[in-house]
Coordinates of C-alpha atoms in Angstrom, one line a residue:
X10 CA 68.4 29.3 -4.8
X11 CA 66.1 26.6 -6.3
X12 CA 68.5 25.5 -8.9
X13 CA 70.3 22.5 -9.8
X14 CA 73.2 23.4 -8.1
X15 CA 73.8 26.5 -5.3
X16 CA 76.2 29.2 -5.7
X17 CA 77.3 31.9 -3.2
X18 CA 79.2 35.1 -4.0
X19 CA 81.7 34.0 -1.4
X20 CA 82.3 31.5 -4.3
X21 CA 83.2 33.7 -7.3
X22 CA 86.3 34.9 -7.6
X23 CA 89.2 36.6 -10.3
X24 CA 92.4 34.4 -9.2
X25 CA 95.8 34.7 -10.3
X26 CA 97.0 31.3 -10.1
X27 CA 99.8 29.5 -12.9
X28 CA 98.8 26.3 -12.9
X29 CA 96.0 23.8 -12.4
X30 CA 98.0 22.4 -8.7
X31 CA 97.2 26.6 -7.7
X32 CA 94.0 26.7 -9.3
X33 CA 92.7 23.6 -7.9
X34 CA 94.0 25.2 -4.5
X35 CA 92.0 28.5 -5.0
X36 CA 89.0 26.5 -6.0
X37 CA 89.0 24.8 -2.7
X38 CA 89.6 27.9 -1.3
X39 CA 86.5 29.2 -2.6
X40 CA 84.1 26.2 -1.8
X41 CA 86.2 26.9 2.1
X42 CA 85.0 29.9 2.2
X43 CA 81.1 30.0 0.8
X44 CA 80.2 26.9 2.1
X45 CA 82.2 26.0 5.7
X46 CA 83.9 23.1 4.2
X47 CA 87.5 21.8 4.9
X48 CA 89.8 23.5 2.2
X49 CA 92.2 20.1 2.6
X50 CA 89.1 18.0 2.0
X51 CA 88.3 19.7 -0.9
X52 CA 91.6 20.0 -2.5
X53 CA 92.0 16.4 -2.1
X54 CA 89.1 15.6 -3.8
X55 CA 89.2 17.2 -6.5
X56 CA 92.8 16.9 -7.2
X57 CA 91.4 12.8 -7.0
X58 CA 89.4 13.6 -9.8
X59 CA 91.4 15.1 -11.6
X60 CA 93.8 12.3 -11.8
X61 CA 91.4 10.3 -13.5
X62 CA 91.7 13.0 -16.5
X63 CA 91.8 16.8 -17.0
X64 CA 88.4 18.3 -16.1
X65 CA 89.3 21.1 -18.5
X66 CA 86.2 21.0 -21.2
X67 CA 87.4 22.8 -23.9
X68 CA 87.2 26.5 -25.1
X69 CA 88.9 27.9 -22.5
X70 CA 86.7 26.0 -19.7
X71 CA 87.3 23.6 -16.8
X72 CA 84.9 22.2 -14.5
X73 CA 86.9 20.1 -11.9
X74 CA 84.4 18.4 -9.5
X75 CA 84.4 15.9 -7.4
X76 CA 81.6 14.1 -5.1
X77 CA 82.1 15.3 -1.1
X78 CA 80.5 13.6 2.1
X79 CA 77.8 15.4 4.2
X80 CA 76.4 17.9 1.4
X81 CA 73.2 18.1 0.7
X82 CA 72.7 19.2 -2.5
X83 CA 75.5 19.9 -5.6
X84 CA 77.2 23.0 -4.8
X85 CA 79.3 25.3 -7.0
X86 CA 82.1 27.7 -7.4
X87 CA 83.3 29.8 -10.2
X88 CA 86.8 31.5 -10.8
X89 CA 87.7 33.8 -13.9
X90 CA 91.9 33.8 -14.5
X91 CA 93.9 36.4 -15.0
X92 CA 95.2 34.6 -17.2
X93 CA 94.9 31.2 -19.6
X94 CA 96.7 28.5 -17.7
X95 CA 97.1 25.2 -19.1
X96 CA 94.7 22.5 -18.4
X97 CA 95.3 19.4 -20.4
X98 CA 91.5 20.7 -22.0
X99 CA 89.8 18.3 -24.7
X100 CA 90.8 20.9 -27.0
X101 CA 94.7 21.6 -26.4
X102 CA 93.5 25.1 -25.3
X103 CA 94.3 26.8 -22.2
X104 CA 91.8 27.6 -19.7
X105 CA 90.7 30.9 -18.4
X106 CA 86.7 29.9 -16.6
X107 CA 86.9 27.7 -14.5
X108 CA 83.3 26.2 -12.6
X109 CA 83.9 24.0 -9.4
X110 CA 81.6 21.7 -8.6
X111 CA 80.8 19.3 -5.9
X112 CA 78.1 17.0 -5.2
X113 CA 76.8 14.9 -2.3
X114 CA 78.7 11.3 -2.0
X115 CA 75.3 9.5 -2.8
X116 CA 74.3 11.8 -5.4
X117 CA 73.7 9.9 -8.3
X118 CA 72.2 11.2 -10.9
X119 CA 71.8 14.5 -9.4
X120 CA 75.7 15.0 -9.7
X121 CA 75.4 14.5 -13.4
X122 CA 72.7 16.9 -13.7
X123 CA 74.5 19.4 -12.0
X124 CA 77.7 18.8 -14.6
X125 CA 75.3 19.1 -17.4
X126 CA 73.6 22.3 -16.3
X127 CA 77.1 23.7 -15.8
X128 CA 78.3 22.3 -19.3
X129 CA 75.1 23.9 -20.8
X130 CA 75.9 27.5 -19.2
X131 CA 79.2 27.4 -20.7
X132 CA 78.4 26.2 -24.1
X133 CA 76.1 29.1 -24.4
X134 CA 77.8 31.8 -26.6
X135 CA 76.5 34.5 -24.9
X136 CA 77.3 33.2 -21.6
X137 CA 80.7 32.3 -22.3
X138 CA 81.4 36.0 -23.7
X139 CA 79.9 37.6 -21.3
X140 CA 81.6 35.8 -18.2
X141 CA 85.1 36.2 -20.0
X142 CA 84.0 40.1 -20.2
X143 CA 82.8 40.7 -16.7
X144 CA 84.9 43.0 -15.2
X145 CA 84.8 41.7 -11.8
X146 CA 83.5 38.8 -9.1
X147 CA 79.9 40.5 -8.3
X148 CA 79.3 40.4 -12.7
X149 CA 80.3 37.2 -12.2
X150 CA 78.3 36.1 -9.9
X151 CA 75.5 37.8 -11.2
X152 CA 75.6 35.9 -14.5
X153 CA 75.3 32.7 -13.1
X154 CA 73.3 33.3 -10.3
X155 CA 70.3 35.0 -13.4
X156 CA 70.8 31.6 -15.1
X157 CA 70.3 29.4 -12.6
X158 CA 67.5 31.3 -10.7
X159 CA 65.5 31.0 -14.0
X160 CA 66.3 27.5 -15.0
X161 CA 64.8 26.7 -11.5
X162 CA 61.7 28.5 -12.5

């Protein structure tokens, strides 16, 4: 994928987790799985970042992220909830899409591109209905995976 950011399948998930602490652990999980990484590592990075203050973006979004050593490029993961689950959002609303991201360590600007290409795909109307409609992880995945194959064009 030519994108800003990559995304696997492996990467997209329905989770069932209560809380951030479990989704935050599934997330990690994810990133684990698609992409060979530590799920400790992860965890611990991201639950870094997310001391700094809530990641959760408002209308029923979160996009914890964090930079990581030895990547290459920003790389992404995407879980829909079972359920809302409170996030501390901008908003006060609880959060039921929720787009991990991770970045190389000396990213730069290139991680803030990556947050704003995510923030864009979930400000999108459309979008946002349509991910909260999918009906499982392979719609999911092909949602985002169409968007960010044609942005890269």
């Amino acid at each position: 994928m030519n994108g800003i950011f990559a995304i696997k399948p492996e990467a997209v998930s329905l989770i069932e987790s209560d809380n951030k602490d479990e989704i935050l652990d599934d997330l990690s999980g994810l990133f684990a799985q698609a992409w060979s990484l530590d799920r400790t590592q992860v965890l611990e990075q991201l639950t870094e970042r997310e001391r700094l203050g809530s990641t959760g973006f408002g209308r029923g979004v979160a996009i914890p992220h964090a930079r990581f050593p030895n990547l290459r490029r920003p790389i992404a993961s995407f879980a829909k909830l079972a359920r809302p689950v409170a996030f501390e959002a901008s908003d006060g609303m609880p959060v039921d899409l929720v787009f991990g991201l991770l970045s190389p360590d000396n990213s730069g600007v290139k991680h803030l591109h990556a947050l704003a290409a995510v923030s864009r795909l979930v400000r999108d109307d459309r979008m946002h209905e349509a991910l909260s409609e999918a009906p499982d992880a392979d719609a999911l995945y092909g949602l985002i995976a169409n968007v960010t194959d044609r942005d890269a064009a």
